[in-house]
């Protein structure tokens, strides 16, 4: 007992100050970190790092959505939706992703505010922008369009998928012929997505998000909004992707061309084009 | 003379810092196309003085394109429409007779207008004073070639050192950011061995002065590089970013 009391006393006398000292050090590091983050370069670093993560997300999201183009009654797409919302590592990453979207947007809005404050009186002379790209001058506007799009997009598909009653389908694929039969199941009987084998048949029970998507894309107005938003995505990433590398300080002459090439071809053209192709495909070809 | 031009000028007039300011329209008559823009302004001012009016105040000094003093925002461009020149090296042959030219001061909260077209660029001095120096020993001058420097680094440093601190980068930037100026001042030392002892402290202190002055952040539009009369490259900004991050996390 005495030993125990002694050990406590020793801990209080010697270890505690050290721990406090360590927390002081921690505070110092955190202060430095926040000082860095609040500087204009720090804030731009935050934009660049979150932005590049979101670029990666866009690639993954787009490749998954390609399942929409499959003519299988939505089986692949609905299974993909289940995988994305139940597989734990993806779930963790998706919450990180939501946080980073918010961080990117809020930091962006703050930067726009701070940058506007740096020029209180506008120029009168008609501005000749020379080689300066339109995208680079309108990142705040483009980002705002995308932010509204993301909110509506999540309110539409994400919220409904998670919280609203929705059609449930049972896909029965014959193990021999490979033919798939689709049957609706009452929502009340739905106890979660299932994937199992029965009498040599592969059975998948899932919410029909594919049906929701197909239905949403019957509205020309929604499709138009979607396509406009993808134009915004194109212009936002056309500047954003390569600008992120400049902000991070990665700019060797020969490397710059590669980055600009990827930024324009992949993020400026390919990805927005494939995203925009989805609603157009559903509106006109389904 | 027959080849001479008549120009209409829409010039920003502002009595002092606290005056709201407004545009006034003046005529500059019989202007030789070979005059520099500043000489044309002189002719216009002569006329204003003759008419008993207050002449337009503007900054100028060497009129050779190297001092960085002149600072006019002409027809929506810093230092006017030509590339790689300051306002004093812009000639009236770049305009047509009958043109209306809009002349404004640099616009930035960090560059308050003192009078008419003159802005206070002391914020640049504060950035420079915060870290734009190297520590050297006093005494006899060291041998010029005692420290080996790679040729391409010396060239890069010289290119950065070509910055005359005129502020066109701030004027052209949609965010009124002084990143190009600061990056040139950081780079000219960071590239050379003489700049290494203060390298981390320099970039931290300069950035602090930049933020305190109220300049904006960089959006990488590269308008600064396009407007810089000395062709300072935005590569320097990438170097500044690298150095600042390294110094933030490894500096004392």
PDB file of N, CA and C in Angstrom, chain A residues 141-233:
ATOM      1  N   UNK A 141     -17.020  31.274 -57.982  1.00  0.00           N
ATOM      2  CA  UNK A 141     -18.329  31.103 -58.624  1.00  0.00           C
ATOM      3  C   UNK A 141     -18.548  29.639 -59.006  1.00  0.00           C
ATOM      4  N   UNK A 142     -17.535  29.041 -59.662  1.00  0.00           N
ATOM      5  CA  UNK A 142     -17.643  27.642 -60.099  1.00  0.00           C
ATOM      6  C   UNK A 142     -17.809  26.722 -58.894  1.00  0.00           C
ATOM      7  N   UNK A 143     -17.031  27.007 -57.844  1.00  0.00           N
ATOM      8  CA  UNK A 143     -17.122  26.203 -56.627  1.00  0.00           C
ATOM      9  C   UNK A 143     -18.496  26.317 -55.988  1.00  0.00           C
ATOM     10  N   UNK A 144     -19.087  27.527 -56.026  1.00  0.00           N
ATOM     11  CA  UNK A 144     -20.421  27.724 -55.441  1.00  0.00           C
ATOM     12  C   UNK A 144     -21.462  26.899 -56.188  1.00  0.00           C
ATOM     13  N   UNK A 145     -21.372  26.893 -57.519  1.00  0.00           N
ATOM     14  CA  UNK A 145     -22.305  26.077 -58.316  1.00  0.00           C
ATOM     15  C   UNK A 145     -22.168  24.608 -57.907  1.00  0.00           C
ATOM     16  N   UNK A 146     -20.915  24.161 -57.775  1.00  0.00           N
ATOM     17  CA  UNK A 146     -20.689  22.758 -57.412  1.00  0.00           C
ATOM     18  C   UNK A 146     -21.191  22.462 -56.005  1.00  0.00           C
ATOM     19  N   UNK A 147     -21.048  23.440 -55.109  1.00  0.00           N
ATOM     20  CA  UNK A 147     -21.509  23.243 -53.731  1.00  0.00           C
ATOM     21  C   UNK A 147     -23.034  23.074 -53.700  1.00  0.00           C
ATOM     22  N   UNK A 148     -23.725  23.933 -54.421  1.00  0.00           N
ATOM     23  CA  UNK A 148     -25.198  23.814 -54.520  1.00  0.00           C
ATOM     24  C   UNK A 148     -25.549  22.467 -55.143  1.00  0.00           C
ATOM     25  N   UNK A 149     -24.819  22.109 -56.190  1.00  0.00           N
ATOM     26  CA  UNK A 149     -25.069  20.838 -56.858  1.00  0.00           C
ATOM     27  C   UNK A 149     -24.905  19.671 -55.879  1.00  0.00           C
ATOM     28  N   UNK A 150     -23.826  19.702 -55.100  1.00  0.00           N
ATOM     29  CA  UNK A 150     -23.563  18.590 -54.171  1.00  0.00           C
ATOM     30  C   UNK A 150     -24.676  18.494 -53.127  1.00  0.00           C
ATOM     31  N   UNK A 151     -25.134  19.641 -52.624  1.00  0.00           N
ATOM     32  CA  UNK A 151     -26.208  19.632 -51.621  1.00  0.00           C
ATOM     33  C   UNK A 151     -27.478  19.016 -52.221  1.00  0.00           C
ATOM     34  N   UNK A 152     -27.862  19.468 -53.432  1.00  0.00           N
ATOM     35  CA  UNK A 152     -29.076  18.939 -54.069  1.00  0.00           C
ATOM     36  C   UNK A 152     -28.905  17.462 -54.428  1.00  0.00           C
ATOM     37  N   UNK A 153     -27.724  17.139 -54.897  1.00  0.00           N
ATOM     38  CA  UNK A 153     -27.390  15.776 -55.309  1.00  0.00           C
ATOM     39  C   UNK A 153     -27.511  14.822 -54.116  1.00  0.00           C
ATOM     40  N   UNK A 154     -26.976  15.245 -52.976  1.00  0.00           N
ATOM     41  CA  UNK A 154     -27.042  14.400 -51.776  1.00  0.00           C
ATOM     42  C   UNK A 154     -28.464  14.358 -51.238  1.00  0.00           C
ATOM     43  N   UNK A 155     -29.146  15.497 -51.279  1.00  0.00           N
ATOM     44  CA  UNK A 155     -30.532  15.545 -50.827  1.00  0.00           C
ATOM     45  C   UNK A 155     -31.395  14.627 -51.675  1.00  0.00           C
ATOM     46  N   UNK A 156     -31.031  14.523 -52.915  1.00  0.00           N
ATOM     47  CA  UNK A 156     -31.797  13.702 -53.834  1.00  0.00           C
ATOM     48  C   UNK A 156     -31.499  12.216 -53.659  1.00  0.00           C
ATOM     49  N   UNK A 157     -30.281  11.820 -53.990  1.00  0.00           N
ATOM     50  CA  UNK A 157     -29.955  10.393 -54.017  1.00  0.00           C
ATOM     51  C   UNK A 157     -29.489   9.853 -52.668  1.00  0.00           C
ATOM     52  N   UNK A 158     -28.588  10.558 -52.031  1.00  0.00           N
ATOM     53  CA  UNK A 158     -27.978  10.061 -50.790  1.00  0.00           C
ATOM     54  C   UNK A 158     -29.013   9.964 -49.678  1.00  0.00           C
ATOM     55  N   UNK A 159     -29.797  11.054 -49.495  1.00  0.00           N
ATOM     56  CA  UNK A 159     -30.779  11.095 -48.402  1.00  0.00           C
ATOM     57  C   UNK A 159     -31.883  10.055 -48.634  1.00  0.00           C
ATOM     58  N   UNK A 160     -32.356   9.993 -49.869  1.00  0.00           N
ATOM     59  CA  UNK A 160     -33.426   9.035 -50.169  1.00  0.00           C
ATOM     60  C   UNK A 160     -32.948   7.609 -49.965  1.00  0.00           C
ATOM     61  N   UNK A 161     -31.729   7.329 -50.407  1.00  0.00           N
ATOM     62  CA  UNK A 161     -31.199   5.975 -50.292  1.00  0.00           C
ATOM     63  C   UNK A 161     -31.074   5.576 -48.826  1.00  0.00           C
ATOM     64  N   UNK A 162     -30.677   6.547 -48.001  1.00  0.00           N
ATOM     65  CA  UNK A 162     -30.439   6.220 -46.594  1.00  0.00           C
ATOM     66  C   UNK A 162     -31.701   6.253 -45.751  1.00  0.00           C
ATOM     67  N   UNK A 163     -32.580   7.175 -46.029  1.00  0.00           N
ATOM     68  CA  UNK A 163     -33.663   7.436 -45.062  1.00  0.00           C
ATOM     69  C   UNK A 163     -35.084   7.263 -45.594  1.00  0.00           C
ATOM     70  N   UNK A 164     -35.278   7.161 -46.897  1.00  0.00           N
ATOM     71  CA  UNK A 164     -36.642   7.139 -47.408  1.00  0.00           C
ATOM     72  C   UNK A 164     -37.041   5.731 -47.850  1.00  0.00           C
ATOM     73  N   UNK A 165     -38.331   5.410 -47.732  1.00  0.00           N
ATOM     74  CA  UNK A 165     -38.801   4.158 -48.295  1.00  0.00           C
ATOM     75  C   UNK A 165     -38.586   4.187 -49.807  1.00  0.00           C
ATOM     76  N   UNK A 166     -38.233   3.060 -50.344  1.00  0.00           N
ATOM     77  CA  UNK A 166     -37.861   3.042 -51.752  1.00  0.00           C
ATOM     78  C   UNK A 166     -38.177   1.657 -52.282  1.00  0.00           C
ATOM     79  N   UNK A 167     -38.376   1.572 -53.551  1.00  0.00           N
ATOM     80  CA  UNK A 167     -38.664   0.273 -54.151  1.00  0.00           C
ATOM     81  C   UNK A 167     -37.529  -0.719 -53.853  1.00  0.00           C
ATOM     82  N   UNK A 168     -37.916  -1.967 -53.496  1.00  0.00           N
ATOM     83  CA  UNK A 168     -36.913  -2.999 -53.248  1.00  0.00           C
ATOM     84  C   UNK A 168     -37.062  -4.074 -54.318  1.00  0.00           C
ATOM     85  N   UNK A 169     -35.931  -4.461 -54.879  1.00  0.00           N
ATOM     86  CA  UNK A 169     -35.979  -5.469 -55.951  1.00  0.00           C
ATOM     87  C   UNK A 169     -35.258  -6.735 -55.530  1.00  0.00           C
ATOM     88  N   UNK A 170     -35.765  -7.843 -56.061  1.00  0.00           N
ATOM     89  CA  UNK A 170     -35.119  -9.127 -55.842  1.00  0.00           C
ATOM     90  C   UNK A 170     -34.671  -9.627 -57.210  1.00  0.00           C
ATOM     91  N   UNK A 171     -33.367  -9.703 -57.408  1.00  0.00           N
ATOM     92  CA  UNK A 171     -32.806 -10.183 -58.671  1.00  0.00           C
ATOM     93  C   UNK A 171     -32.481 -11.669 -58.507  1.00  0.00           C
ATOM     94  N   UNK A 172     -33.056 -12.522 -59.338  1.00  0.00           N
ATOM     95  CA  UNK A 172     -32.755 -13.945 -59.284  1.00  0.00           C
ATOM     96  C   UNK A 172     -32.035 -14.328 -60.576  1.00  0.00           C
ATOM     97  N   UNK A 173     -30.760 -14.669 -60.440  1.00  0.00           N
ATOM     98  CA  UNK A 173     -29.986 -15.026 -61.631  1.00  0.00           C
ATOM     99  C   UNK A 173     -29.837 -16.534 -61.685  1.00  0.00           C
ATOM    100  N   UNK A 174     -30.294 -17.132 -62.767  1.00  0.00           N
ATOM    101  CA  UNK A 174     -30.202 -18.571 -62.953  1.00  0.00           C
ATOM    102  C   UNK A 174     -28.741 -18.973 -63.136  1.00  0.00           C
ATOM    103  N   UNK A 175     -28.285 -19.911 -62.289  1.00  0.00           N
ATOM    104  CA  UNK A 175     -26.890 -20.328 -62.325  1.00  0.00           C
ATOM    105  C   UNK A 175     -26.494 -20.980 -63.635  1.00  0.00           C
ATOM    106  N   UNK A 176     -27.436 -21.586 -64.349  1.00  0.00           N
ATOM    107  CA  UNK A 176     -27.111 -22.300 -65.588  1.00  0.00           C
ATOM    108  C   UNK A 176     -27.237 -21.373 -66.801  1.00  0.00           C
ATOM    109  N   UNK A 177     -28.403 -20.769 -66.947  1.00  0.00           N
ATOM    110  CA  UNK A 177     -28.639 -19.953 -68.143  1.00  0.00           C
ATOM    111  C   UNK A 177     -28.075 -18.545 -68.003  1.00  0.00           C
ATOM    112  N   UNK A 178     -27.887 -18.079 -66.752  1.00  0.00           N
ATOM    113  CA  UNK A 178     -27.377 -16.730 -66.531  1.00  0.00           C
ATOM    114  C   UNK A 178     -28.455 -15.678 -66.698  1.00  0.00           C
ATOM    115  N   UNK A 179     -29.698 -16.107 -66.894  1.00  0.00           N
ATOM    116  CA  UNK A 179     -30.786 -15.147 -67.043  1.00  0.00           C
ATOM    117  C   UNK A 179     -31.186 -14.561 -65.686  1.00  0.00           C
ATOM    118  N   UNK A 180     -31.527 -13.297 -65.686  1.00  0.00           N
ATOM    119  CA  UNK A 180     -31.905 -12.646 -64.435  1.00  0.00           C
ATOM    120  C   UNK A 180     -33.382 -12.269 -64.472  1.00  0.00           C
ATOM    121  N   UNK A 181     -34.074 -12.639 -63.393  1.00  0.00           N
ATOM    122  CA  UNK A 181     -35.467 -12.221 -63.260  1.00  0.00           C
ATOM    123  C   UNK A 181     -35.562 -11.202 -62.137  1.00  0.00           C
ATOM    124  N   UNK A 182     -36.377 -10.200 -62.355  1.00  0.00           N
ATOM    125  CA  UNK A 182     -36.491  -9.130 -61.364  1.00  0.00           C
ATOM    126  C   UNK A 182     -37.905  -9.112 -60.805  1.00  0.00           C
ATOM    127  N   UNK A 183     -38.001  -9.063 -59.484  1.00  0.00           N
ATOM    128  CA  UNK A 183     -39.320  -8.979 -58.856  1.00  0.00           C
ATOM    129  C   UNK A 183     -39.280  -7.944 -57.748  1.00  0.00           C
ATOM    130  N   UNK A 184     -40.353  -7.178 -57.580  1.00  0.00           N
ATOM    131  CA  UNK A 184     -40.414  -6.170 -56.518  1.00  0.00           C
ATOM    132  C   UNK A 184     -40.829  -6.835 -55.211  1.00  0.00           C
ATOM    133  N   UNK A 185     -40.288  -6.316 -54.127  1.00  0.00           N
ATOM    134  CA  UNK A 185     -40.629  -6.823 -52.794  1.00  0.00           C
ATOM    135  C   UNK A 185     -41.226  -5.660 -52.013  1.00  0.00           C
ATOM    136  N   UNK A 186     -42.296  -5.889 -51.234  1.00  0.00           N
ATOM    137  CA  UNK A 186     -42.835  -4.775 -50.443  1.00  0.00           C
ATOM    138  C   UNK A 186     -41.773  -4.236 -49.485  1.00  0.00           C
ATOM    139  N   UNK A 187     -41.724  -2.915 -49.336  1.00  0.00           N
ATOM    140  CA  UNK A 187     -40.686  -2.264 -48.531  1.00  0.00           C
ATOM    141  C   UNK A 187     -40.721  -2.745 -47.082  1.00  0.00           C
ATOM    142  N   UNK A 188     -41.959  -3.076 -46.590  1.00  0.00           N
ATOM    143  CA  UNK A 188     -42.116  -3.486 -45.185  1.00  0.00           C
ATOM    144  C   UNK A 188     -41.369  -4.784 -44.909  1.00  0.00           C
ATOM    145  N   UNK A 189     -41.208  -5.625 -45.942  1.00  0.00           N
ATOM    146  CA  UNK A 189     -40.536  -6.913 -45.739  1.00  0.00           C
ATOM    147  C   UNK A 189     -39.019  -6.804 -45.881  1.00  0.00           C
ATOM    148  N   UNK A 190     -38.551  -5.626 -46.260  1.00  0.00           N
ATOM    149  CA  UNK A 190     -37.123  -5.430 -46.516  1.00  0.00           C
ATOM    150  C   UNK A 190     -36.360  -5.279 -45.198  1.00  0.00           C
ATOM    151  N   UNK A 191     -35.386  -6.177 -44.951  1.00  0.00           N
ATOM    152  CA  UNK A 191     -34.630  -6.099 -43.694  1.00  0.00           C
ATOM    153  C   UNK A 191     -33.157  -5.797 -43.956  1.00  0.00           C
ATOM    154  N   UNK A 192     -32.874  -5.287 -45.096  1.00  0.00           N
ATOM    155  CA  UNK A 192     -31.485  -4.978 -45.419  1.00  0.00           C
ATOM    156  C   UNK A 192     -31.069  -5.719 -46.680  1.00  0.00           C
ATOM    157  N   UNK A 193     -30.015  -5.254 -47.329  1.00  0.00           N
ATOM    158  CA  UNK A 193     -29.578  -5.876 -48.577  1.00  0.00           C
ATOM    159  C   UNK A 193     -29.089  -7.305 -48.339  1.00  0.00           C
ATOM    160  N   UNK A 194     -29.415  -8.201 -49.267  1.00  0.00           N
ATOM    161  CA  UNK A 194     -29.023  -9.614 -49.127  1.00  0.00           C
ATOM    162  C   UNK A 194     -28.383 -10.087 -50.426  1.00  0.00           C
ATOM    163  N   UNK A 195     -27.468 -11.005 -50.279  1.00  0.00           N
ATOM    164  CA  UNK A 195     -26.813 -11.623 -51.434  1.00  0.00           C
ATOM    165  C   UNK A 195     -26.524 -13.070 -51.069  1.00  0.00           C
ATOM    166  N   UNK A 196     -27.269 -13.994 -51.656  1.00  0.00           N
ATOM    167  CA  UNK A 196     -27.062 -15.410 -51.310  1.00  0.00           C
ATOM    168  C   UNK A 196     -27.411 -16.319 -52.484  1.00  0.00           C
ATOM    169  N   UNK A 197     -27.147 -17.619 -52.312  1.00  0.00           N
ATOM    170  CA  UNK A 197     -27.418 -18.608 -53.370  1.00  0.00           C
ATOM    171  C   UNK A 197     -28.487 -19.576 -52.893  1.00  0.00           C
ATOM    172  N   UNK A 198     -29.418 -19.903 -53.768  1.00  0.00           N
ATOM    173  CA  UNK A 198     -30.506 -20.786 -53.396  1.00  0.00           C
ATOM    174  C   UNK A 198     -30.864 -21.634 -54.618  1.00  0.00           C
ATOM    175  N   UNK A 199     -30.796 -22.943 -54.482  1.00  0.00           N
ATOM    176  CA  UNK A 199     -31.113 -23.892 -55.567  1.00  0.00           C
ATOM    177  C   UNK A 199     -30.333 -23.554 -56.850  1.00  0.00           C
ATOM    178  N   UNK A 200     -29.065 -23.182 -56.664  1.00  0.00           N
ATOM    179  CA  UNK A 200     -28.244 -22.880 -57.842  1.00  0.00           C
ATOM    180  C   UNK A 200     -28.524 -21.526 -58.459  1.00  0.00           C
ATOM    181  N   UNK A 201     -29.387 -20.749 -57.816  1.00  0.00           N
ATOM    182  CA  UNK A 201     -29.660 -19.404 -58.307  1.00  0.00           C
ATOM    183  C   UNK A 201     -28.959 -18.368 -57.412  1.00  0.00           C
ATOM    184  N   UNK A 202     -28.488 -17.308 -58.038  1.00  0.00           N
ATOM    185  CA  UNK A 202     -27.881 -16.224 -57.268  1.00  0.00           C
ATOM    186  C   UNK A 202     -28.973 -15.195 -56.986  1.00  0.00           C
ATOM    187  N   UNK A 203     -29.178 -14.897 -55.715  1.00  0.00           N
ATOM    188  CA  UNK A 203     -30.263 -13.988 -55.367  1.00  0.00           C
ATOM    189  C   UNK A 203     -29.702 -12.722 -54.717  1.00  0.00           C
ATOM    190  N   UNK A 204     -30.127 -11.581 -55.231  1.00  0.00           N
ATOM    191  CA  UNK A 204     -29.690 -10.286 -54.681  1.00  0.00           C
ATOM    192  C   UNK A 204     -30.929  -9.471 -54.349  1.00  0.00           C
ATOM    193  N   UNK A 205     -31.018  -9.037 -53.074  1.00  0.00           N
ATOM    194  CA  UNK A 205     -32.147  -8.176 -52.681  1.00  0.00           C
ATOM    195  C   UNK A 205     -31.577  -6.812 -52.303  1.00  0.00           C
ATOM    196  N   UNK A 206     -31.992  -5.798 -53.027  1.00  0.00           N
ATOM    197  CA  UNK A 206     -31.430  -4.453 -52.809  1.00  0.00           C
ATOM    198  C   UNK A 206     -32.495  -3.373 -53.029  1.00  0.00           C
ATOM    199  N   UNK A 207     -32.210  -2.199 -52.464  1.00  0.00           N
ATOM    200  CA  UNK A 207     -33.027  -1.024 -52.776  1.00  0.00           C
ATOM    201  C   UNK A 207     -32.736  -0.622 -54.214  1.00  0.00           C
ATOM    202  N   UNK A 208     -33.760  -0.205 -54.915  1.00  0.00           N
ATOM    203  CA  UNK A 208     -33.584   0.112 -56.332  1.00  0.00           C
ATOM    204  C   UNK A 208     -33.199   1.576 -56.528  1.00  0.00           C
ATOM    205  N   UNK A 209     -31.938   1.886 -56.196  1.00  0.00           N
ATOM    206  CA  UNK A 209     -31.451   3.256 -56.402  1.00  0.00           C
ATOM    207  C   UNK A 209     -31.387   3.577 -57.900  1.00  0.00           C
ATOM    208  N   UNK A 210     -31.096   2.524 -58.658  1.00  0.00           N
ATOM    209  CA  UNK A 210     -31.046   2.672 -60.120  1.00  0.00           C
ATOM    210  C   UNK A 210     -32.360   3.261 -60.639  1.00  0.00           C
ATOM    211  N   UNK A 211     -33.481   2.742 -60.073  1.00  0.00           N
ATOM    212  CA  UNK A 211     -34.802   3.226 -60.482  1.00  0.00           C
ATOM    213  C   UNK A 211     -34.985   4.700 -60.145  1.00  0.00           C
ATOM    214  N   UNK A 212     -34.463   5.081 -58.942  1.00  0.00           N
ATOM    215  CA  UNK A 212     -34.546   6.487 -58.514  1.00  0.00           C
ATOM    216  C   UNK A 212     -33.777   7.384 -59.483  1.00  0.00           C
ATOM    217  N   UNK A 213     -32.589   6.912 -59.854  1.00  0.00           N
ATOM    218  CA  UNK A 213     -31.735   7.681 -60.767  1.00  0.00           C
ATOM    219  C   UNK A 213     -32.443   7.842 -62.111  1.00  0.00           C
ATOM    220  N   UNK A 214     -32.958   6.704 -62.602  1.00  0.00           N
ATOM    221  CA  UNK A 214     -33.636   6.723 -63.905  1.00  0.00           C
ATOM    222  C   UNK A 214     -34.822   7.678 -63.876  1.00  0.00           C
ATOM    223  N   UNK A 215     -35.534   7.669 -62.742  1.00  0.00           N
ATOM    224  CA  UNK A 215     -36.712   8.526 -62.633  1.00  0.00           C
ATOM    225  C   UNK A 215     -36.322  10.002 -62.575  1.00  0.00           C
ATOM    226  N   UNK A 216     -35.275  10.290 -61.779  1.00  0.00           N
ATOM    227  CA  UNK A 216     -34.831  11.685 -61.645  1.00  0.00           C
ATOM    228  C   UNK A 216     -34.415  12.244 -62.999  1.00  0.00           C
ATOM    229  N   UNK A 217     -33.808  11.388 -63.811  1.00  0.00           N
ATOM    230  CA  UNK A 217     -33.284  11.854 -65.096  1.00  0.00           C
ATOM    231  C   UNK A 217     -34.345  11.899 -66.197  1.00  0.00           C
ATOM    232  N   UNK A 218     -35.615  11.701 -65.823  1.00  0.00           N
ATOM    233  CA  UNK A 218     -36.664  11.913 -66.819  1.00  0.00           C
ATOM    234  C   UNK A 218     -37.048  13.387 -66.886  1.00  0.00           C
ATOM    235  N   UNK A 219     -36.600  14.164 -65.868  1.00  0.00           N
ATOM    236  CA  UNK A 219     -36.921  15.591 -65.845  1.00  0.00           C
ATOM    237  C   UNK A 219     -35.879  16.376 -66.638  1.00  0.00           C
ATOM    238  N   UNK A 220     -36.275  16.989 -67.758  1.00  0.00           N
ATOM    239  CA  UNK A 220     -35.297  17.734 -68.570  1.00  0.00           C
ATOM    240  C   UNK A 220     -34.629  18.854 -67.782  1.00  0.00           C
ATOM    241  N   UNK A 221     -35.391  19.467 -66.860  1.00  0.00           N
ATOM    242  CA  UNK A 221     -34.838  20.572 -66.071  1.00  0.00           C
ATOM    243  C   UNK A 221     -33.699  20.074 -65.180  1.00  0.00           C
ATOM    244  N   UNK A 222     -33.931  18.916 -64.557  1.00  0.00           N
ATOM    245  CA  UNK A 222     -32.906  18.340 -63.685  1.00  0.00           C
ATOM    246  C   UNK A 222     -31.678  17.943 -64.506  1.00  0.00           C
ATOM    247  N   UNK A 223     -31.922  17.376 -65.674  1.00  0.00           N
ATOM    248  CA  UNK A 223     -30.819  16.970 -66.547  1.00  0.00           C
ATOM    249  C   UNK A 223     -30.005  18.190 -66.970  1.00  0.00           C
ATOM    250  N   UNK A 224     -30.715  19.279 -67.281  1.00  0.00           N
ATOM    251  CA  UNK A 224     -30.039  20.514 -67.673  1.00  0.00           C
ATOM    252  C   UNK A 224     -29.156  21.033 -66.540  1.00  0.00           C
ATOM    253  N   UNK A 225     -29.743  21.040 -65.323  1.00  0.00           N
ATOM    254  CA  UNK A 225     -28.995  21.490 -64.149  1.00  0.00           C
ATOM    255  C   UNK A 225     -27.762  20.612 -63.941  1.00  0.00           C
ATOM    256  N   UNK A 226     -27.953  19.309 -64.135  1.00  0.00           N
ATOM    257  CA  UNK A 226     -26.863  18.356 -63.968  1.00  0.00           C
ATOM    258  C   UNK A 226     -25.748  18.645 -64.972  1.00  0.00           C
ATOM    259  N   UNK A 227     -26.135  18.870 -66.223  1.00  0.00           N
ATOM    260  CA  UNK A 227     -25.134  19.099 -67.278  1.00  0.00           C
ATOM    261  C   UNK A 227     -24.394  20.413 -67.046  1.00  0.00           C
ATOM    262  N   UNK A 228     -25.146  21.468 -66.648  1.00  0.00           N
ATOM    263  CA  UNK A 228     -24.504  22.757 -66.348  1.00  0.00           C
ATOM    264  C   UNK A 228     -23.494  22.580 -65.217  1.00  0.00           C
ATOM    265  N   UNK A 229     -23.897  21.825 -64.200  1.00  0.00           N
ATOM    266  CA  UNK A 229     -22.995  21.594 -63.065  1.00  0.00           C
ATOM    267  C   UNK A 229     -21.733  20.871 -63.511  1.00  0.00           C
ATOM    268  N   UNK A 230     -21.867  19.979 -64.488  1.00  0.00           N
ATOM    269  CA  UNK A 230     -20.682  19.267 -64.970  1.00  0.00           C
ATOM    270  C   UNK A 230     -19.766  20.184 -65.778  1.00  0.00           C
ATOM    271  N   UNK A 231     -20.360  21.183 -66.431  1.00  0.00           N
ATOM    272  CA  UNK A 231     -19.526  22.217 -67.063  1.00  0.00           C
ATOM    273  C   UNK A 231     -18.736  22.962 -65.991  1.00  0.00           C
ATOM    274  N   UNK A 232     -19.439  23.269 -64.883  1.00  0.00           N
ATOM    275  CA  UNK A 232     -18.765  23.949 -63.774  1.00  0.00           C
ATOM    276  C   UNK A 232     -17.636  23.074 -63.244  1.00  0.00           C
ATOM    277  N   UNK A 233     -17.904  21.775 -63.139  1.00  0.00           N
ATOM    278  CA  UNK A 233     -16.874  20.840 -62.653  1.00  0.00           C
ATOM    279  C   UNK A 233     -15.673  20.865 -63.592  1.00  0.00           C
TER     280      UNK A 233
END
